[in-house]
Coordinates of C-alpha atoms and ligand atoms in Angstrom, one line a residue:
M1 CA 0.0 0.0 0.0
S2 CA 1.3 3.5 -0.9
F3 CA 1.0 6.3 1.6
Q4 CA 1.0 8.9 -1.2
N5 CA -2.1 7.7 -3.0
P6 CA -5.5 8.7 -1.8
V7 CA -7.8 5.9 -0.5
F8 CA -11.1 5.1 -2.2
I9 CA -12.6 3.1 0.6
P10 CA -15.8 4.5 2.1
G11 CA -14.1 5.2 5.4
P12 CA -11.7 5.8 6.9
T13 CA -11.4 8.7 4.5
N14 CA -8.5 10.8 3.3
M15 CA -7.4 13.3 6.0
P16 CA -6.5 16.9 5.1
E17 CA -3.0 17.8 6.4
D18 CA -4.4 20.5 8.7
I19 CA -6.8 18.0 10.4
R20 CA -3.9 15.5 10.9
K21 CA -1.9 18.3 12.5
A22 CA -4.7 19.3 14.7
C23 CA -5.0 15.8 16.1
D24 CA -1.3 15.8 16.9
M25 CA -1.3 17.7 20.3
A26 CA 0.9 17.9 23.3
T27 CA -0.7 16.4 26.4
I28 CA -3.0 18.7 28.3
D29 CA -4.8 18.3 31.6
H30 CA -8.2 17.1 30.4
R31 CA -9.8 18.3 33.6
S32 CA -8.6 21.9 33.0
P33 CA -10.6 24.6 31.2
V34 CA -8.4 24.0 28.2
F35 CA -10.5 21.0 27.4
G36 CA -13.7 22.9 27.6
G37 CA -12.3 25.1 24.8
I38 CA -12.2 22.1 22.6
L39 CA -15.3 20.2 23.8
N40 CA -17.8 23.0 23.7
P41 CA -17.1 24.2 20.1
C42 CA -17.3 20.5 19.0
L43 CA -20.7 20.1 20.6
E44 CA -22.0 23.3 19.0
N45 CA -20.6 22.6 15.6
V46 CA -21.9 19.0 15.4
R47 CA -25.3 20.3 16.4
K48 CA -25.2 22.7 13.4
I49 CA -24.0 19.9 11.1
L50 CA -27.0 17.8 12.2
K51 CA -29.2 20.9 11.4
S52 CA -30.6 21.0 14.8
D53 CA -31.2 23.8 17.3
S54 CA -31.7 21.7 20.4
A55 CA -30.2 18.1 19.9
H56 CA -28.2 16.9 22.9
I57 CA -24.8 16.0 21.4
Y58 CA -22.7 13.1 22.8
I59 CA -19.2 12.2 21.8
Y60 CA -17.6 9.0 22.9
P61 CA -14.2 7.4 22.5
S62 CA -15.5 4.7 20.2
T63 CA -16.7 4.2 16.6
G64 CA -20.0 4.2 14.8
T65 CA -20.8 0.8 16.2
G66 CA -20.4 2.2 19.8
G67 CA -22.8 4.9 18.7
W68 CA -25.4 2.3 17.8
E69 CA -25.0 0.8 21.3
T70 CA -25.3 4.2 22.9
A71 CA -28.6 4.7 21.1
L72 CA -30.0 1.3 22.1
T73 CA -28.8 0.9 25.6
N74 CA -29.8 4.3 26.8
T75 CA -33.4 4.2 25.5
L76 CA -34.6 0.6 25.6
S77 CA -35.3 -2.3 28.0
R78 CA -35.0 -6.1 27.5
G79 CA -37.7 -7.4 25.2
D80 CA -38.7 -4.0 23.7
K81 CA -39.9 -4.1 20.1
V82 CA -37.8 -2.5 17.4
L83 CA -38.8 -2.2 13.7
A84 CA -35.9 -2.3 11.2
A85 CA -35.3 -3.0 7.5
R86 CA -32.4 -5.1 6.4
N87 CA -31.1 -3.9 3.0
G88 CA -27.3 -4.3 3.5
M89 CA -24.5 -5.2 5.8
F90 CA -24.7 -2.2 8.1
S91 CA -28.5 -2.4 8.7
H92 CA -27.9 -6.1 9.3
R93 CA -25.2 -5.5 11.9
W94 CA -27.4 -3.0 13.8
I95 CA -30.2 -5.5 13.9
D96 CA -27.8 -8.2 15.1
M97 CA -26.8 -5.8 17.9
C98 CA -30.4 -5.3 18.9
Q99 CA -30.9 -9.1 19.1
R100 CA -27.8 -9.6 21.2
H101 CA -29.3 -7.0 23.6
N102 CA -32.4 -9.2 23.8
L103 CA -34.6 -6.7 21.9
D104 CA -37.4 -8.1 19.8
V105 CA -36.7 -6.9 16.2
Q106 CA -39.4 -7.0 13.5
I107 CA -37.3 -7.2 10.4
V108 CA -38.5 -6.0 7.0
E109 CA -36.3 -7.9 4.5
T110 CA -35.5 -5.6 1.7
P111 CA -33.6 -6.4 -1.5
W112 CA -30.0 -5.2 -1.3
G113 CA -29.7 -2.3 -3.6
H114 CA -33.1 -0.9 -2.6
G115 CA -33.8 1.8 0.0
L116 CA -35.9 1.6 3.1
P117 CA -39.5 0.7 2.4
A118 CA -41.3 3.5 4.2
D119 CA -44.7 2.3 2.9
R120 CA -44.1 -1.1 4.7
Y121 CA -43.1 0.8 7.8
E122 CA -46.3 2.7 7.7
E123 CA -48.4 -0.5 7.3
I124 CA -46.6 -2.1 10.2
L125 CA -46.8 0.9 12.4
T126 CA -50.5 1.4 11.6
A127 CA -51.2 -2.2 12.6
D128 CA -49.4 -1.7 15.9
T129 CA -52.4 -0.1 17.6
N130 CA -51.0 -0.9 21.1
H131 CA -47.9 1.0 20.2
E132 CA -45.6 -1.8 21.3
I133 CA -42.9 -0.8 18.8
K134 CA -40.6 1.5 20.8
V135 CA -38.0 2.4 18.1
V136 CA -37.8 2.5 14.3
L137 CA -34.3 2.0 12.9
A138 CA -33.3 3.6 9.6
T139 CA -29.9 3.4 7.9
H140 CA -29.7 6.7 6.0
N141 CA -26.9 5.5 3.7
E142 CA -26.2 1.8 3.3
T143 CA -22.4 1.8 2.8
A144 CA -22.4 -1.8 1.6
T145 CA -24.7 -1.2 -1.4
G146 CA -24.2 2.6 -2.0
V147 CA -27.9 3.2 -1.3
K148 CA -29.4 6.2 0.4
S149 CA -32.8 6.1 2.0
D150 CA -35.5 8.8 2.4
I151 CA -35.6 9.6 6.1
A152 CA -38.3 12.2 5.6
A153 CA -40.5 9.5 4.2
V154 CA -39.9 7.3 7.3
R155 CA -40.9 10.3 9.5
R156 CA -44.1 10.7 7.3
A157 CA -44.8 7.0 7.8
L158 CA -44.6 7.4 11.6
D159 CA -46.8 10.5 11.5
A160 CA -49.4 9.0 9.2
A161 CA -49.7 6.0 11.5
G162 CA -49.9 8.4 14.5
H163 CA -47.2 6.2 16.1
P164 CA -45.1 7.5 19.0
A165 CA -42.0 5.3 18.4
L166 CA -38.6 6.9 18.4
L167 CA -36.8 7.3 15.1
F168 CA -33.1 6.3 15.2
V169 CA -31.0 7.1 12.2
D170 CA -27.6 5.6 11.3
G171 CA -25.9 8.5 9.5
V172 CA -22.4 7.1 9.8
S173 CA -21.6 7.5 6.1
S174 CA -24.0 10.4 5.3
I175 CA -23.6 13.0 8.1
A176 CA -21.3 15.8 7.1
S177 CA -21.3 14.7 3.4
M178 CA -25.0 14.4 2.5
D179 CA -28.0 16.5 3.6
F180 CA -29.2 15.5 7.1
R181 CA -32.0 17.3 8.9
F182 CA -32.3 16.2 12.5
D183 CA -35.0 18.7 13.5
E184 CA -37.0 18.7 10.3
W185 CA -37.1 14.9 10.0
G186 CA -38.0 14.5 13.7
V187 CA -35.0 12.3 14.3
D188 CA -34.7 11.1 17.9
V189 CA -31.2 9.7 17.8
A190 CA -28.6 10.3 15.0
V191 CA -25.4 8.2 15.0
T192 CA -22.2 8.9 13.2
G193 CA -18.4 8.4 13.6
S194 CA -15.3 10.4 13.1
Q195 CA -13.7 8.6 10.2
K196 CA -16.0 9.2 7.3
G197 CA -17.5 12.7 6.5
F198 CA -15.5 14.2 9.4
M199 CA -12.2 13.2 7.7
L200 CA -10.6 12.1 11.0
P201 CA -9.1 8.9 12.2
A202 CA -11.5 6.3 13.6
G203 CA -12.0 6.8 17.4
L204 CA -15.1 8.9 18.0
A205 CA -18.8 7.9 18.1
I206 CA -20.8 11.1 17.6
L207 CA -24.5 11.3 18.4
G208 CA -27.5 13.6 18.7
F209 CA -30.4 12.9 21.0
S210 CA -33.8 14.6 20.9
D211 CA -35.6 15.6 24.1
K212 CA -37.9 12.6 23.6
A213 CA -34.9 10.2 23.5
I214 CA -33.5 11.8 26.6
D215 CA -36.9 11.2 28.3
A216 CA -36.8 7.5 27.3
A217 CA -33.4 7.2 29.0
A218 CA -35.0 8.0 32.4
T219 CA -36.9 4.6 32.3
A220 CA -34.8 2.4 30.0
K221 CA -33.3 -0.6 31.8
L222 CA -30.7 -2.1 29.4
P223 CA -27.4 -2.2 31.2
R224 CA -25.0 0.6 30.3
T225 CA -21.9 2.0 31.9
F226 CA -19.3 3.3 29.5
F227 CA -22.0 4.6 27.2
D228 CA -24.4 6.0 29.8
I229 CA -25.5 9.5 28.7
K230 CA -26.2 10.5 32.3
D231 CA -22.6 10.0 33.2
M232 CA -21.6 12.0 30.1
D233 CA -24.0 14.8 31.0
N234 CA -22.4 15.0 34.5
G235 CA -19.0 15.1 32.8
Y236 CA -20.0 17.8 30.4
A237 CA -21.3 19.9 33.3
A238 CA -17.7 20.1 34.5
N239 CA -16.3 20.6 31.0
A240 CA -15.0 17.1 31.0
F241 CA -15.8 13.4 30.2
P242 CA -16.6 10.8 32.9
Y243 CA -13.2 9.3 31.9
T244 CA -10.2 10.4 29.9
P245 CA -11.3 12.0 26.6
P246 CA -9.3 11.5 23.3
V247 CA -8.2 15.1 23.3
G248 CA -6.3 15.1 20.1
L249 CA -9.1 13.6 18.1
M250 CA -11.5 16.1 19.5
N251 CA -9.2 18.9 18.6
G252 CA -9.2 17.5 15.1
L253 CA -13.0 17.4 15.2
K254 CA -13.1 21.0 16.2
L255 CA -11.1 22.0 13.1
A256 CA -12.9 19.6 10.8
T257 CA -16.3 20.9 11.8
D258 CA -15.1 24.5 11.5
M259 CA -13.8 23.7 7.9
L260 CA -17.2 22.1 7.0
L261 CA -19.2 25.0 8.4
D262 CA -16.9 27.6 6.7
E263 CA -17.3 25.9 3.4
G264 CA -21.1 25.9 4.0
L265 CA -23.1 22.7 4.5
E266 CA -25.0 23.1 1.2
N267 CA -21.7 23.6 -0.6
V268 CA -20.3 20.4 1.1
F269 CA -23.3 18.4 -0.1
A270 CA -23.1 19.9 -3.6
R271 CA -19.4 19.0 -3.7
H272 CA -20.1 15.4 -2.8
H273 CA -22.9 15.2 -5.3
R274 CA -20.8 16.5 -8.1
I275 CA -17.8 14.2 -7.4
A276 CA -20.2 11.3 -7.2
E277 CA -21.9 12.2 -10.5
G278 CA -18.4 12.0 -12.2
V279 CA -17.9 8.5 -10.7
R280 CA -21.3 7.3 -11.8
L281 CA -20.7 8.6 -15.4
A282 CA -17.4 6.6 -15.4
V283 CA -19.3 3.5 -14.3
G284 CA -21.8 3.9 -17.1
A285 CA -18.9 4.5 -19.7
W286 CA -17.4 1.2 -18.6
G287 CA -20.8 -0.5 -19.4
L288 CA -21.1 -1.6 -15.7
E289 CA -24.0 -1.0 -13.3
L290 CA -24.4 0.1 -9.8
C291 CA -25.8 -2.1 -7.1
A292 CA -28.2 0.8 -6.3
A293 CA -31.4 -0.1 -8.1
S294 CA -32.5 3.4 -9.2
P295 CA -31.2 7.0 -9.4
D296 CA -33.4 8.2 -6.5
V297 CA -31.3 5.9 -4.1
Y298 CA -27.8 6.6 -5.5
S299 CA -25.5 7.5 -2.7
D300 CA -23.3 10.6 -3.0
T301 CA -20.6 9.1 -0.7
V302 CA -20.0 5.5 -2.0
S303 CA -20.7 3.6 -5.3
A304 CA -21.0 -0.2 -5.2
I305 CA -20.3 -1.4 -8.7
R306 CA -21.5 -4.7 -10.0
T307 CA -19.0 -6.8 -12.1
P308 CA -20.0 -9.3 -14.7
D309 CA -21.3 -12.8 -13.6
G310 CA -18.6 -15.3 -13.0
F311 CA -16.0 -12.6 -12.2
N312 CA -14.8 -12.2 -8.6
A313 CA -15.1 -8.4 -7.8
T314 CA -12.8 -8.8 -4.8
D315 CA -10.0 -9.5 -7.2
I316 CA -10.2 -5.8 -8.3
V317 CA -9.6 -4.7 -4.7
T318 CA -6.7 -7.2 -4.2
H319 CA -5.0 -6.3 -7.5
A320 CA -5.4 -2.5 -7.0
A321 CA -3.7 -2.8 -3.7
S322 CA -0.8 -5.0 -4.7
Q323 CA -0.2 -3.6 -8.2
Y324 CA -1.0 0.1 -7.8
G325 CA -1.0 0.8 -4.1
V326 CA -4.6 2.0 -4.2
A327 CA -7.5 0.9 -1.8
F328 CA -11.0 0.3 -3.0
G329 CA -13.7 -1.3 -0.9
V330 CA -14.7 -5.0 -1.2
G331 CA -18.3 -6.2 -1.4
L332 CA -19.7 -7.3 2.0
G333 CA -22.2 -9.9 3.0
E334 CA -24.7 -10.9 0.3
V335 CA -22.9 -8.9 -2.4
A336 CA -19.3 -10.1 -1.5
G337 CA -17.5 -11.0 -4.7
K338 CA -20.3 -9.3 -6.8
V339 CA -19.4 -5.7 -6.3
F340 CA -16.5 -3.5 -5.5
R341 CA -16.9 -0.1 -4.0
I342 CA -15.5 3.3 -4.7
G343 CA -15.7 5.6 -1.7
H344 CA -16.1 9.2 -2.6
L345 CA -16.6 11.1 0.6
G346 CA -14.6 13.5 2.8
S347 CA -11.6 15.2 1.5
L348 CA -11.6 14.6 -2.2
T349 CA -10.9 16.7 -5.3
D350 CA -11.6 16.2 -9.0
V351 CA -8.0 15.3 -9.5
M352 CA -8.0 12.7 -6.8
T353 CA -11.2 11.2 -8.1
L354 CA -9.9 11.0 -11.6
S355 CA -6.8 9.1 -10.3
G356 CA -9.1 6.5 -8.7
I357 CA -11.2 6.1 -11.8
A358 CA -8.0 5.7 -13.9
T359 CA -6.7 3.1 -11.5
A360 CA -9.9 1.1 -11.5
E361 CA -9.7 1.0 -15.3
M362 CA -6.1 -0.3 -15.3
V363 CA -7.0 -2.9 -12.7
M364 CA -10.1 -4.1 -14.6
A365 CA -8.1 -4.2 -17.9
D366 CA -5.3 -6.2 -16.2
L367 CA -7.9 -8.7 -15.0
G368 CA -9.3 -9.2 -18.4
L369 CA -12.6 -7.3 -18.2
D370 CA -13.7 -5.6 -21.4
I371 CA -12.9 -2.0 -20.3
K372 CA -11.6 0.6 -22.7
L373 CA -8.8 2.5 -20.9
G374 CA -9.7 6.2 -20.5
S375 CA -13.4 5.7 -21.1
G376 CA -14.5 6.3 -17.6
V377 CA -11.8 9.0 -17.1
A378 CA -13.1 10.9 -20.2
A379 CA -16.7 10.7 -19.0
A380 CA -15.8 12.1 -15.6
Q381 CA -13.4 14.7 -17.1
D382 CA -16.2 16.0 -19.4
F383 CA -18.5 16.3 -16.5
Y384 CA -16.1 18.0 -14.2
R385 CA -15.0 20.5 -16.9
S386 CA -18.6 21.4 -17.7
H387 CA -19.7 21.6 -14.1
P388 CA -17.0 23.7 -12.3
A389 CA -16.8 23.2 -8.6
A390 CA -18.7 25.8 -6.6
S391 CA -16.5 25.4 -3.5
T392 CA -13.5 23.5 -2.1
L393 CA -12.6 22.4 1.3
K394 CA -10.1 24.9 2.8
A395 CA -8.2 25.1 6.1
A396 CA -10.2 27.3 8.5
Ligands
PLP1 C1 -18.9 2.6 8.8 C2 -20.3 2.4 9.2 C3 -20.7 1.9 10.4 C4 -19.8 1.3 11.4 O1 -18.9 2.3 11.9 P1 -17.6 1.8 12.7 O2 -17.0 3.2 12.9 O3 -16.8 1.0 11.8 O4 -18.0 1.2 13.9 C5 -22.1 1.8 10.7 N1 -23.0 2.2 9.8 C6 -22.6 2.7 8.6 C7 -23.7 3.0 7.6 C8 -21.3 2.8 8.2 O5 -20.9 3.2 7.0

């Protein structure tokens, strides 16, 4: 693997030099006011990035998976009913976590490549007249299939059914890259992590809780210690964590969120959409198809690309790494060997993206696929030239 080439995995993402430097800090006393000067701007900036005025923000030394556990264990009790769709590896893993916590999950099996079936959610919620379902899970962006789901439609399904269940959204590979509206969508818990849209190393679970989710925590009985939000609230009250915070990572988060807000959230989303369009045009020029079933579910942060039947898509990832020192993502679960993934989120420019497309072409040609060298590059070049970037990521 080369340390000069960008990565094209859907997280961890490429780190801007300034963010790397911000993480590299001398030791401070994490119980001194200096830490409050890092913590409080992080909480405020994350709230803005979630598009919320009032969400309670929690940051844990963990990853997105720890964020899932924070959401579940603080709000639910053994045997509680949860509604979830399974349409990829990440929704599958969150369901698995619910089951291991002895929650009763009603699973809506959904073809991989499709988005969440909000209409099925509405039928199930309407039929649940006793309001036994306590939480609805929604994976905003299925990183395994490159599929985004319509969270506003899930909120409408809850409202149409007049159902009081909490809405938990996994935004690990969407938040800070794709539009996310905590308040407008009536999200009760949003989960993300540091190593995707925030362009940081892995190591932080980042969450937003609504007042309703905070209320649920008062009676929820699942065991929790490290992830107990009450302990974190007590820590915050003293400008601290209940334990030792990862100060350098949080200093990096402060800078990353400043950079994103300085660029402007709508510009950040437009930048991701534009880069993604170039990748999708390249895929079309290769004569290949996305795993995502239709344009309305195309993800702006990752593309899962189907390879021809009988070809092992994982060979692309292995060969790209060994021959060219470039990382692409493998297919996971049901689509293992059938797709490879190009991650296009975080710190990425046209030039970086074109290098990834060019590498994928060399790899596929090396492996005997019928790919015309330069075809995808040319398609993306035409698009980028005719659609100039409106903004770039800059050091704050
Ligand atoms: C990456 C990812 C996760 C898991 O996050 P970790 O930080 O690896 O624990 C969860 N959900 C989605 C959608 C992801 O992309």
